[in-house]
Short mmCIF file of C-alpha atoms in Angstrom, two decimals:
data_model
loop_
_atom_site.label_atom_id
_atom_site.label_comp_id
_atom_site.label_asym_id
_atom_site.label_seq_id
_atom_site.Cartn_x
_atom_site.Cartn_y
_atom_site.Cartn_z
CA UNK A 1288 -30.03 -1.34 -58.61
CA UNK A 1289 -32.15 1.89 -56.86
CA UNK A 1290 -33.89 4.39 -58.68
CA UNK A 1291 -31.44 7.10 -58.38
CA UNK A 1292 -28.20 4.63 -59.57
CA UNK A 1293 -30.46 3.52 -62.39
CA UNK A 1294 -30.97 8.12 -62.77
CA UNK A 1295 -27.05 8.05 -62.46
CA UNK A 1296 -26.30 5.39 -64.47
CA UNK A 1297 -28.08 6.73 -67.11
CA UNK A 1298 -26.96 9.91 -67.64
CA UNK A 1299 -25.89 11.12 -71.44
CA UNK A 1300 -25.10 14.64 -72.04
CA UNK A 1301 -28.94 15.90 -74.07
CA UNK A 1302 -27.61 18.94 -76.95
CA UNK A 1303 -31.05 19.35 -78.70
CA UNK A 1304 -33.83 20.22 -76.87
CA UNK A 1305 -37.33 21.66 -76.88
CA UNK A 1306 -38.31 25.72 -76.59
CA UNK A 1307 -39.83 24.97 -73.07
CA UNK A 1308 -38.81 26.57 -70.18
CA UNK A 1309 -38.15 25.93 -67.36
CA UNK A 1310 -41.01 26.70 -64.42
CA UNK A 1311 -39.80 28.63 -61.43
CA UNK A 1312 -40.75 25.45 -59.51
CA UNK A 1313 -37.89 23.27 -61.09
CA UNK A 1314 -35.68 26.01 -61.02
CA UNK A 1315 -36.05 26.14 -57.45
CA UNK A 1316 -36.12 22.40 -56.79
CA UNK A 1317 -32.86 22.59 -58.76
CA UNK A 1318 -31.05 25.37 -56.88
CA UNK A 1319 -32.26 24.20 -53.55
CA UNK A 1320 -30.75 20.60 -54.53
CA UNK A 1321 -27.26 21.80 -55.60
CA UNK A 1322 -27.02 23.91 -52.33
CA UNK A 1323 -28.44 20.77 -50.31
CA UNK A 1324 -24.28 19.33 -51.32
CA UNK A 1325 -21.56 19.38 -49.87
CA UNK A 1326 -19.03 22.31 -49.06
CA UNK A 1327 -15.62 22.45 -47.80
CA UNK A 1328 -16.25 24.09 -43.55
CA UNK A 1329 -18.74 24.86 -44.73
CA UNK A 1330 -17.69 27.99 -47.09
CA UNK A 1331 -20.31 28.01 -49.59
CA UNK A 1332 -17.78 29.30 -52.10
CA UNK A 1333 -19.86 29.14 -54.78
CA UNK A 1334 -22.50 31.25 -57.61
CA UNK A 1335 -25.29 30.20 -59.71
CA UNK A 1336 -26.21 32.65 -62.30
CA UNK A 1337 -29.89 31.76 -64.38
CA UNK A 1338 -29.74 33.53 -67.92
CA UNK A 1339 -33.63 33.59 -68.81
CA UNK A 1340 -32.52 37.00 -71.58
CA UNK A 1341 -32.81 36.06 -74.82
CA UNK A 1342 -29.88 38.35 -75.79
CA UNK A 1343 -28.40 37.28 -73.36
CA UNK A 1344 -28.23 33.04 -73.71
CA UNK A 1345 -28.14 34.29 -78.14
CA UNK A 1346 -24.24 36.19 -77.01
CA UNK A 1347 -23.10 33.52 -74.49
CA UNK A 1348 -23.60 30.52 -77.53
CA UNK A 1349 -21.72 33.22 -79.04
CA UNK A 1350 -18.43 33.41 -77.03
CA UNK A 1351 -19.45 29.15 -76.50
CA UNK A 1352 -17.91 27.85 -80.19
CA UNK A 1353 -21.81 28.89 -81.56
CA UNK A 1354 -23.01 26.11 -79.43
CA UNK A 1355 -26.96 26.07 -80.44
CA UNK A 1356 -27.73 24.98 -77.44
CA UNK A 1357 -26.38 27.30 -74.73
CA UNK A 1358 -29.24 29.54 -76.71
CA UNK A 1359 -31.92 26.89 -77.02
CA UNK A 1360 -33.62 25.33 -73.67
CA UNK A 1361 -35.45 25.51 -70.97
CA UNK A 1362 -32.38 27.20 -68.81
CA UNK A 1363 -29.34 27.85 -68.47
CA UNK A 1364 -27.30 28.62 -65.96
CA UNK A 1365 -23.64 29.31 -65.19
CA UNK A 1366 -21.87 27.99 -62.12
CA UNK A 1367 -19.13 30.71 -61.07
CA UNK A 1368 -16.38 30.38 -58.38
CA UNK A 1369 -17.19 32.89 -55.87
CA UNK A 1370 -15.07 33.84 -52.92
CA UNK A 1371 -16.17 37.36 -53.14
CA UNK A 1372 -19.41 36.36 -50.70
CA UNK A 1373 -16.43 35.05 -48.10
CA UNK A 1374 -14.90 38.65 -48.40
CA UNK A 1375 -17.70 40.21 -48.04
CA UNK A 1376 -18.17 37.82 -44.44
CA UNK A 1377 -14.24 39.26 -43.94
CA UNK A 1378 -15.69 42.75 -44.01
CA UNK A 1379 -18.28 42.22 -42.13
CA UNK A 1380 -16.65 40.18 -39.39
CA UNK A 1381 -13.72 43.83 -40.43
CA UNK A 1382 -11.33 41.24 -40.53
CA UNK A 1383 -9.03 41.23 -43.49
CA UNK A 1384 -8.99 37.67 -45.61
CA UNK A 1385 -7.31 38.69 -48.75
CA UNK A 1386 -4.43 36.50 -48.49
CA UNK A 1387 -6.52 33.16 -47.71
CA UNK A 1388 -8.76 34.15 -50.67
CA UNK A 1389 -5.70 34.23 -52.99
CA UNK A 1390 -4.48 31.30 -52.18
CA UNK A 1391 -4.32 28.36 -54.43
CA UNK A 1392 -5.99 26.36 -51.73
CA UNK A 1393 -9.00 28.46 -51.46
CA UNK A 1394 -9.40 28.66 -55.55
CA UNK A 1395 -9.71 24.75 -55.12
CA UNK A 1396 -11.32 24.97 -52.61
CA UNK A 1397 -14.15 26.62 -54.56
CA UNK A 1398 -13.76 25.15 -57.35
CA UNK A 1399 -14.31 22.11 -55.91
CA UNK A 1400 -17.79 23.17 -53.83
CA UNK A 1401 -18.94 24.99 -57.12
CA UNK A 1402 -18.90 20.74 -59.23
CA UNK A 1403 -20.46 19.53 -56.05
CA UNK A 1404 -23.28 21.50 -56.44
CA UNK A 1405 -23.21 21.46 -60.17
CA UNK A 1406 -23.73 17.38 -60.24
CA UNK A 1407 -26.66 17.83 -57.66
CA UNK A 1408 -28.25 20.33 -60.29
CA UNK A 1409 -27.43 17.78 -63.02
CA UNK A 1410 -28.88 14.78 -60.96
CA UNK A 1411 -31.65 17.15 -59.46
CA UNK A 1412 -33.24 18.01 -63.21
CA UNK A 1413 -32.75 14.33 -65.11
CA UNK A 1414 -35.05 13.16 -62.01
CA UNK A 1415 -37.74 15.45 -63.59
CA UNK A 1416 -36.82 14.14 -66.31
CA UNK A 1417 -35.50 16.61 -68.61
CA UNK A 1418 -31.64 16.44 -69.76
CA UNK A 1419 -28.57 18.32 -68.63
CA UNK A 1420 -25.16 19.36 -70.87
CA UNK A 1421 -22.16 20.80 -69.16
CA UNK A 1422 -20.95 23.73 -70.94
CA UNK A 1423 -16.94 24.47 -70.72
CA UNK A 1424 -16.92 26.14 -73.42
CA UNK A 1425 -18.19 29.60 -71.67
CA UNK A 1426 -14.37 29.63 -70.44
CA UNK A 1427 -13.49 30.56 -73.85
CA UNK A 1428 -14.01 34.52 -74.08
CA UNK A 1429 -14.36 35.02 -69.94
CA UNK A 1430 -14.21 38.21 -69.79
CA UNK A 1431 -16.53 38.81 -71.58
CA UNK A 1432 -19.14 36.29 -69.60
CA UNK A 1433 -17.52 38.44 -66.74
CA UNK A 1434 -18.89 41.85 -68.34
CA UNK A 1435 -22.26 39.74 -69.91
CA UNK A 1436 -22.61 38.85 -66.19
CA UNK A 1437 -21.70 41.24 -64.43
CA UNK A 1438 -19.71 39.60 -62.06
CA UNK A 1439 -17.49 41.18 -59.11
CA UNK A 1440 -14.28 40.91 -58.39
CA UNK A 1441 -13.22 37.19 -57.21
CA UNK A 1442 -16.22 35.09 -59.05
CA UNK A 1443 -14.77 33.43 -61.64
CA UNK A 1444 -17.46 31.35 -63.81
CA UNK A 1445 -16.41 27.94 -64.45
CA UNK A 1446 -19.16 26.55 -66.81
CA UNK A 1447 -22.79 26.24 -68.21
CA UNK A 1448 -25.31 23.36 -67.65
CA UNK A 1449 -27.90 23.47 -70.18
CA UNK A 1450 -31.15 21.97 -68.75
CA UNK A 1451 -34.29 21.46 -71.00
CA UNK A 1452 -37.01 18.75 -72.06
CA UNK A 1453 -34.73 16.72 -74.45
CA UNK A 1454 -35.59 16.57 -78.22
CA UNK A 1455 -33.21 14.43 -79.18
CA UNK A 1456 -31.92 11.27 -76.86
CA UNK A 1457 -28.10 10.37 -77.42
CA UNK A 1458 -26.22 6.82 -77.01
CA UNK A 1459 -23.60 6.85 -73.94
CA UNK A 1460 -20.13 7.32 -74.54
CA UNK A 1461 -18.25 4.46 -73.29
CA UNK A 1462 -16.30 4.83 -69.79
CA UNK A 1463 -12.66 3.65 -69.13
CA UNK A 1464 -12.00 0.68 -67.91
CA UNK A 1465 -13.29 0.81 -64.34
CA UNK A 1466 -9.28 -1.09 -62.69
CA UNK A 1467 -8.27 2.14 -65.01
CA UNK A 1468 -9.47 5.40 -62.75
CA UNK A 1469 -10.42 2.65 -59.36
CA UNK A 1470 -6.92 1.73 -57.74
CA UNK A 1471 -6.67 -0.60 -54.87
CA UNK A 1472 -4.03 1.02 -51.56
CA UNK A 1473 -1.86 2.72 -54.22
CA UNK A 1474 -2.12 3.75 -57.54
CA UNK A 1475 -1.60 0.90 -60.17
CA UNK A 1476 2.76 0.67 -61.06
CA UNK A 1477 2.34 -1.35 -64.17
CA UNK A 1478 2.94 0.89 -67.38
CA UNK A 1479 2.49 -1.76 -69.23
CA UNK A 1480 -0.81 -3.16 -67.91
CA UNK A 1481 -1.96 0.28 -67.74
CA UNK A 1482 -1.50 0.78 -71.81
CA UNK A 1483 -2.87 -2.71 -71.78
CA UNK A 1484 -5.74 -1.32 -70.70
CA UNK A 1485 -5.90 1.96 -72.85
CA UNK A 1486 -5.72 -0.09 -75.72
CA UNK A 1487 -8.28 -2.07 -74.87
CA UNK A 1488 -10.78 0.85 -74.29
CA UNK A 1489 -9.59 2.07 -77.79
CA UNK A 1490 -11.23 -0.76 -79.62
CA UNK A 1491 -14.10 -0.68 -77.20
CA UNK A 1492 -14.38 3.75 -78.00
CA UNK A 1493 -13.59 2.66 -82.13
CA UNK A 1494 -16.20 0.36 -82.29
CA UNK A 1495 -19.01 2.69 -80.48
CA UNK A 1496 -17.72 5.87 -83.11
CA UNK A 1497 -17.56 3.38 -85.36
CA UNK A 1498 -21.74 2.28 -85.04
CA UNK A 1499 -22.64 5.83 -84.21
CA UNK A 1500 -20.90 7.43 -87.48
CA UNK A 1501 -22.05 4.27 -89.94
CA UNK A 1502 -18.21 3.73 -90.04
CA UNK A 1503 -17.65 7.92 -90.66
CA UNK A 1504 -15.60 7.95 -87.65
CA UNK A 1505 -13.27 4.92 -85.81
CA UNK A 1506 -11.46 7.65 -83.67
CA UNK A 1507 -9.66 6.08 -80.62
CA UNK A 1508 -9.94 7.21 -77.38
CA UNK A 1509 -6.04 7.96 -76.90
CA UNK A 1510 -5.92 9.47 -80.17
CA UNK A 1511 -9.26 11.42 -79.38
CA UNK A 1512 -6.89 13.29 -76.95
CA UNK A 1513 -3.44 13.49 -77.95
CA UNK A 1514 -5.47 14.75 -80.99
CA UNK A 1515 -7.14 17.58 -78.96
CA UNK A 1516 -4.36 18.43 -76.46
CA UNK A 1517 -1.82 18.73 -79.27
CA UNK A 1518 -3.05 22.41 -79.09
CA UNK A 1519 -3.29 23.91 -75.68
CA UNK A 1520 -6.00 25.29 -75.56
CA UNK A 1521 -7.45 28.52 -73.03
CA UNK A 1522 -3.94 30.04 -72.20
CA UNK A 1523 -4.89 32.71 -71.11
CA UNK A 1524 -6.32 31.67 -68.30
CA UNK A 1525 -4.10 31.63 -64.89
CA UNK A 1526 -3.81 35.71 -66.34
CA UNK A 1527 -7.36 35.96 -66.37
CA UNK A 1528 -7.78 34.79 -63.15
CA UNK A 1529 -4.99 36.95 -61.15
CA UNK A 1530 -6.97 39.28 -63.07
CA UNK A 1531 -9.71 38.98 -61.56
CA UNK A 1532 -8.75 39.06 -57.60
CA UNK A 1533 -7.51 35.23 -57.11
CA UNK A 1534 -3.96 34.99 -57.01
CA UNK A 1535 -3.54 31.51 -57.02
CA UNK A 1536 -0.79 32.48 -54.23
CA UNK B 1062 -40.93 16.05 -54.80
CA UNK B 1063 -39.34 12.55 -56.35
CA UNK B 1064 -37.41 9.87 -54.46
CA UNK B 1065 -33.35 11.43 -56.06
CA UNK B 1066 -34.98 15.05 -54.98
CA UNK B 1067 -35.55 14.06 -51.56
CA UNK B 1068 -32.23 11.78 -50.71
CA UNK B 1069 -30.29 14.89 -52.80
CA UNK B 1070 -32.18 17.76 -50.27
CA UNK B 1071 -31.88 15.06 -46.69
CA UNK B 1072 -28.00 15.04 -47.41
CA UNK B 1073 -25.58 15.47 -44.32
CA UNK B 1074 -22.63 14.20 -43.16
CA UNK B 1075 -21.69 11.82 -40.95
CA UNK B 1076 -18.86 11.35 -38.74
CA UNK B 1077 -18.96 8.80 -37.20
CA UNK B 1078 -19.49 5.00 -39.53
CA UNK B 1079 -19.43 1.14 -38.12
CA UNK B 1080 -16.87 -1.07 -38.26
CA UNK B 1081 -18.72 -2.72 -41.41
CA UNK B 1082 -16.65 -2.81 -44.71
CA UNK B 1083 -18.63 -2.18 -48.06
CA UNK B 1084 -18.65 -4.72 -50.52
CA UNK B 1085 -16.90 -5.77 -53.78
CA UNK B 1086 -20.23 -4.77 -54.81
CA UNK B 1087 -21.35 -1.72 -53.54
CA UNK B 1088 -17.84 -0.20 -54.34
CA UNK B 1089 -17.83 -1.16 -57.58
CA UNK B 1090 -21.67 0.04 -57.98
CA UNK B 1091 -20.74 3.36 -56.46
CA UNK B 1092 -17.03 3.61 -58.81
CA UNK B 1093 -19.45 2.92 -61.24
CA UNK B 1094 -21.88 5.52 -60.51
CA UNK B 1095 -18.90 8.11 -60.42
CA UNK B 1096 -17.49 7.06 -63.52
CA UNK B 1097 -21.26 7.85 -65.62
CA UNK B 1098 -20.75 11.76 -64.09
CA UNK B 1099 -20.29 14.54 -66.57
CA UNK B 1100 -16.90 14.97 -68.33
CA UNK B 1101 -15.12 18.07 -70.10
CA UNK B 1102 -14.69 16.72 -73.87
CA UNK B 1103 -14.50 13.43 -72.44
CA UNK B 1104 -10.91 13.80 -70.82
CA UNK B 1105 -12.05 11.89 -67.84
CA UNK B 1106 -9.04 13.65 -65.72
CA UNK B 1107 -9.30 11.53 -62.28
CA UNK B 1108 -8.92 9.26 -60.59
CA UNK B 1109 -9.98 7.49 -57.16
CA UNK B 1110 -8.07 5.26 -54.80
CA UNK B 1111 -9.44 3.23 -52.86
CA UNK B 1112 -8.05 2.88 -49.13
CA UNK B 1113 -8.82 -0.48 -47.34
CA UNK B 1114 -5.42 -1.00 -45.86
CA UNK B 1115 -5.69 -0.42 -42.04
CA UNK B 1116 -2.36 1.52 -41.31
CA UNK B 1117 -2.32 3.20 -44.14
CA UNK B 1118 -6.36 4.07 -43.00
CA UNK B 1119 -4.44 5.17 -39.93
CA UNK B 1120 -1.87 7.14 -41.44
CA UNK B 1121 -4.76 8.38 -43.88
CA UNK B 1122 -6.81 9.38 -40.50
CA UNK B 1123 -2.94 11.10 -38.32
CA UNK B 1124 -2.44 13.08 -41.85
CA UNK B 1125 -5.68 14.79 -42.38
CA UNK B 1126 -5.71 16.10 -38.98
CA UNK B 1127 -6.68 13.18 -36.29
CA UNK B 1128 -9.76 12.49 -38.32
CA UNK B 1129 -10.83 9.37 -36.33
CA UNK B 1130 -13.86 8.94 -39.31
CA UNK B 1131 -10.72 8.41 -42.12
CA UNK B 1132 -10.10 5.14 -40.16
CA UNK B 1133 -13.35 4.32 -39.07
CA UNK B 1134 -15.75 3.37 -42.25
CA UNK B 1135 -17.17 0.86 -44.66
CA UNK B 1136 -14.96 2.55 -47.68
CA UNK B 1137 -12.86 5.44 -48.40
CA UNK B 1138 -11.96 6.61 -51.13
CA UNK B 1139 -9.52 9.09 -52.74
CA UNK B 1140 -10.13 10.90 -55.39
CA UNK B 1141 -7.35 12.54 -57.10
CA UNK B 1142 -6.75 14.66 -60.01
CA UNK B 1143 -5.09 12.83 -63.06
CA UNK B 1144 -3.40 15.01 -65.86
CA UNK B 1145 -0.84 11.61 -66.18
CA UNK B 1146 -3.20 9.39 -67.61
CA UNK B 1147 -3.69 11.98 -70.76
CA UNK B 1148 0.02 12.02 -70.82
CA UNK B 1149 0.40 8.44 -71.40
CA UNK B 1150 -2.45 8.31 -73.67
CA UNK B 1151 -0.33 11.91 -75.36
CA UNK B 1152 2.71 9.14 -75.68
CA UNK B 1153 1.38 6.14 -76.73
CA UNK B 1154 0.22 8.40 -80.08
CA UNK B 1155 3.89 9.87 -80.20
CA UNK B 1156 2.09 13.18 -79.38
CA UNK B 1157 3.67 15.91 -76.43
CA UNK B 1158 1.22 17.45 -74.93
CA UNK B 1159 2.96 18.35 -71.78
CA UNK B 1160 1.83 22.71 -72.87
CA UNK B 1161 -2.28 21.54 -72.44
CA UNK B 1162 -1.30 19.75 -69.34
CA UNK B 1163 0.52 22.08 -67.68
CA UNK B 1164 -2.19 25.02 -68.07
CA UNK B 1165 -3.95 26.40 -65.50
CA UNK B 1166 -6.90 25.33 -67.89
CA UNK B 1167 -6.54 22.24 -67.38
CA UNK B 1168 -6.25 22.07 -63.84
CA UNK B 1169 -9.74 23.26 -63.68
CA UNK B 1170 -10.97 20.87 -65.74
CA UNK B 1171 -9.04 18.05 -64.11
CA UNK B 1172 -10.50 19.52 -59.90
CA UNK B 1173 -14.42 19.93 -61.74
CA UNK B 1174 -14.09 15.87 -63.61
CA UNK B 1175 -12.75 14.09 -59.73
CA UNK B 1176 -15.49 16.67 -58.60
CA UNK B 1177 -18.66 15.77 -61.00
CA UNK B 1178 -17.67 11.97 -59.98
CA UNK B 1179 -16.98 12.46 -56.00
CA UNK B 1180 -20.62 13.65 -56.32
CA UNK B 1181 -22.04 10.70 -58.43
CA UNK B 1182 -20.32 8.76 -55.87
CA UNK B 1183 -21.32 10.56 -52.71
CA UNK B 1184 -25.00 10.08 -54.13
CA UNK B 1185 -24.86 6.30 -54.95
CA UNK B 1186 -23.45 5.38 -51.50
CA UNK B 1187 -26.43 7.68 -49.37
CA UNK B 1188 -28.59 5.55 -51.75
CA UNK B 1189 -27.45 1.89 -50.09
CA UNK B 1190 -28.69 4.19 -47.35
CA UNK B 1191 -24.37 4.54 -46.51
CA UNK B 1192 -23.35 7.89 -45.34
CA UNK B 1193 -20.88 9.92 -46.35
CA UNK B 1194 -18.76 12.66 -45.54
CA UNK B 1195 -15.72 14.83 -47.87
CA UNK B 1196 -12.06 14.91 -46.82
CA UNK B 1197 -10.40 17.75 -47.44
CA UNK B 1198 -7.91 17.47 -44.69
CA UNK B 1199 -6.00 14.72 -46.92
CA UNK B 1200 -4.31 18.28 -48.38
CA UNK B 1201 -3.59 18.79 -44.87
CA UNK B 1202 0.25 16.92 -45.99
CA UNK B 1203 -0.01 15.74 -49.69
CA UNK B 1204 3.05 15.19 -49.96
CA UNK B 1205 3.39 12.38 -47.39
CA UNK B 1206 -0.12 11.37 -48.51
CA UNK B 1207 1.18 11.00 -52.30
CA UNK B 1208 4.09 8.53 -51.07
CA UNK B 1209 1.35 6.48 -49.89
CA UNK B 1210 -0.51 5.90 -52.27
CA UNK B 1211 2.18 6.47 -54.81
CA UNK B 1212 0.46 8.25 -57.10
CA UNK B 1213 2.91 9.47 -60.56
CA UNK B 1214 4.11 12.67 -61.24
CA UNK B 1215 0.42 14.66 -62.84
CA UNK B 1216 -1.75 12.88 -60.03
CA UNK B 1217 -3.08 15.27 -57.14
CA UNK B 1218 -5.16 13.83 -54.13
CA UNK B 1219 -7.83 16.57 -54.21
CA UNK B 1220 -10.12 14.99 -51.46
CA UNK B 1221 -11.46 11.95 -49.66
CA UNK B 1222 -14.40 10.91 -48.81
CA UNK B 1223 -15.19 7.79 -46.41
CA UNK B 1224 -18.21 6.00 -46.79
CA UNK B 1225 -19.79 4.14 -44.38
CA UNK B 1226 -22.88 2.39 -42.21
CA UNK B 1227 -23.69 5.92 -40.42
CA UNK B 1228 -23.42 5.40 -36.74
CA UNK B 1229 -25.10 8.96 -35.29
CA UNK B 1230 -26.92 11.21 -37.66
CA UNK B 1231 -25.98 14.82 -37.40
CA UNK B 1232 -28.28 18.40 -38.01
CA UNK B 1233 -28.55 19.50 -41.35
CA UNK B 1234 -26.45 23.02 -41.51
CA UNK B 1235 -29.32 25.46 -43.17
CA UNK B 1236 -27.76 26.79 -46.70
CA UNK B 1237 -27.10 30.54 -47.29
CA UNK B 1238 -30.12 32.03 -48.77
CA UNK B 1239 -30.78 30.62 -52.05
CA UNK B 1240 -31.48 34.66 -53.30
CA UNK B 1241 -27.09 35.09 -52.21
CA UNK B 1242 -26.24 32.10 -53.89
CA UNK B 1243 -28.75 32.42 -57.11
CA UNK B 1244 -28.68 35.42 -59.00
CA UNK B 1245 -31.18 35.98 -62.45
CA UNK B 1246 -29.09 37.28 -65.88
CA UNK B 1247 -26.74 39.52 -63.44
CA UNK B 1248 -25.09 38.81 -59.99
CA UNK B 1249 -26.87 40.93 -57.84
CA UNK B 1250 -25.31 44.30 -58.04
CA UNK B 1251 -27.25 46.17 -54.78
CA UNK B 1252 -24.21 45.20 -52.11
CA UNK B 1253 -26.58 46.23 -49.12
CA UNK B 1254 -29.58 43.99 -49.92
CA UNK B 1255 -26.49 41.53 -50.52
CA UNK B 1256 -25.06 42.68 -46.66
CA UNK B 1257 -28.30 42.22 -45.66
CA UNK B 1258 -29.27 38.73 -46.82
CA UNK B 1259 -25.90 37.48 -45.20
CA UNK B 1260 -27.03 38.79 -41.83
CA UNK B 1261 -30.67 37.01 -41.80
CA UNK B 1262 -28.72 34.46 -42.38
CA UNK B 1263 -26.34 35.18 -39.16
CA UNK B 1264 -29.34 34.71 -37.47
CA UNK B 1265 -29.83 31.40 -38.70
CA UNK B 1266 -26.94 29.69 -38.72
CA UNK B 1267 -26.61 31.30 -34.82
CA UNK B 1268 -29.97 29.62 -33.78
CA UNK B 1269 -29.14 26.54 -35.74
CA UNK B 1270 -25.23 26.38 -33.33
CA UNK B 1271 -27.55 27.22 -30.22
CA UNK B 1272 -30.20 24.42 -30.20
CA UNK B 1273 -27.58 21.61 -31.19
CA UNK B 1274 -24.99 22.96 -28.61
CA UNK B 1275 -27.49 23.74 -26.19
CA UNK B 1276 -26.68 27.41 -25.98
CA UNK B 1277 -22.31 26.42 -25.98
CA UNK B 1278 -22.17 27.71 -29.01
CA UNK B 1279 -24.10 30.57 -30.84
CA UNK B 1280 -21.64 31.63 -34.03
CA UNK B 1281 -22.54 33.15 -36.94
CA UNK B 1282 -22.05 32.54 -40.43
CA UNK B 1283 -20.16 35.57 -41.31
CA UNK B 1284 -18.16 34.90 -37.80
CA UNK B 1285 -17.64 31.88 -38.59
CA UNK B 1286 -15.98 32.06 -41.95
CA UNK B 1287 -13.52 35.69 -40.64
CA UNK B 1288 -12.04 33.20 -38.10
CA UNK B 1289 -10.97 30.53 -39.91
CA UNK B 1290 -9.73 33.12 -43.51
CA UNK B 1291 -8.38 34.79 -40.71
CA UNK B 1292 -5.53 32.20 -41.10
CA UNK B 1293 -4.73 31.18 -44.19
CA UNK B 1294 -4.12 27.21 -44.38
CA UNK B 1295 -2.77 25.39 -46.87
CA UNK B 1296 -0.71 28.35 -48.70
CA UNK B 1297 2.25 25.56 -50.07
CA UNK B 1298 -0.22 24.26 -52.46
CA UNK B 1299 0.95 26.14 -55.48
CA UNK B 1300 4.71 24.99 -54.50
CA UNK B 1301 3.27 21.89 -54.02
CA UNK B 1302 1.45 21.26 -57.81
CA UNK B 1303 4.05 22.70 -59.59
CA UNK B 1304 6.45 20.27 -58.05
CA UNK B 1305 3.56 17.22 -59.02
CA UNK B 1306 3.70 18.60 -63.03
CA UNK B 1307 1.19 20.78 -62.90
CA UNK B 1308 2.81 24.30 -63.56
CA UNK B 1309 -0.36 26.07 -63.63
CA UNK B 1310 1.18 28.41 -66.66
#
């Protein structure tokens, strides 16, 4: 196993950071690494907003569900789907690109581009001895997040990435059995086997929680998923996206 | 600069591979690395299909716009948004999770999860001395791709990842100026500056193409974007996704 794979495999989300800001050089290295990721047809359909202003970070933490580590970290990045730049490129060439930009396809491209860049940023940070945590919580209140970060139309903040010096390192949560995630030549067709794999995984996850909480929690994975998905969240998203210039056509 | 950042920064897409299959160990390392990526609320809402069957690869290459490197490579992965597994988890817990699963929010979660995993896979592969190329082209004909890979409802193939031993290594395409991608505290508000940055980038991109093609091509970035986006592509996507059990509500 090489050092890179070791870094990938030892990932865990960090939720307690020291109050020590990243240097300009560290930030530049992380952003340059993000930009080096693949991009669909060279569109580079994302932007990154680095939030350093203390009041803004505090507000973001509040908007994300009172997550302390959104406020206290080394640096807070917000990754956005960005089709505004492509619209500008079109305008500079006197070309109407709105139909493409308003399509579901281009929305997908922007999300995928942003996520590939973000994962490069995450790995670059971890390679520097820093910890990271993705913050989907910013999607709780996107209207307010957009106002705070002054994003133009056709830019949608997708998630945050808190980066910093780890204060507390947690265990890794066990992943799904590879067989349940990785299929050969066609998607696994045997439903009984599929469920059996999830049952075995439940035992693993349950014993992980039991150990970690000294018996206080014994959640299974399917139990946790059912519990979370029972109450749908962020159901305003479709309308929000359409209101912000990405029509999902 | 450490070795990991060096690997991230030296990425280029490889479009010519040797005809030498990856070993089982290499594939397992790549998939395990993919699984180690962050996942939104532990949902792990993606699946990976490894295509080794020669006829299937040939068909996929045809469906992706006659891309030879979809057929000839060391291994071909297809990354899918997967909400079928979560539906199964719900069923195992006698819980109706369909409203959540059919939301735009969960579609976004699945896309982001799949892309984070894919980028880990890409980096793991590159760390092993292999080359990679993302294949968005599989979205040209998703109905046929789904039939070929026998994906159930609520599973959407998003992109391929061709991996293999590089036969020909190309130059890196220059990325957008960092200032145009990375904003501090708020999205860049000066439109004149924003356009000026893109103009400067155009000069850089144009000289890159001129050098690479010995003067045959001198595309600018905004020109290339306008040229591509003038004709919207894959406009069937919204309907396709809805027909496959993800309602984008």
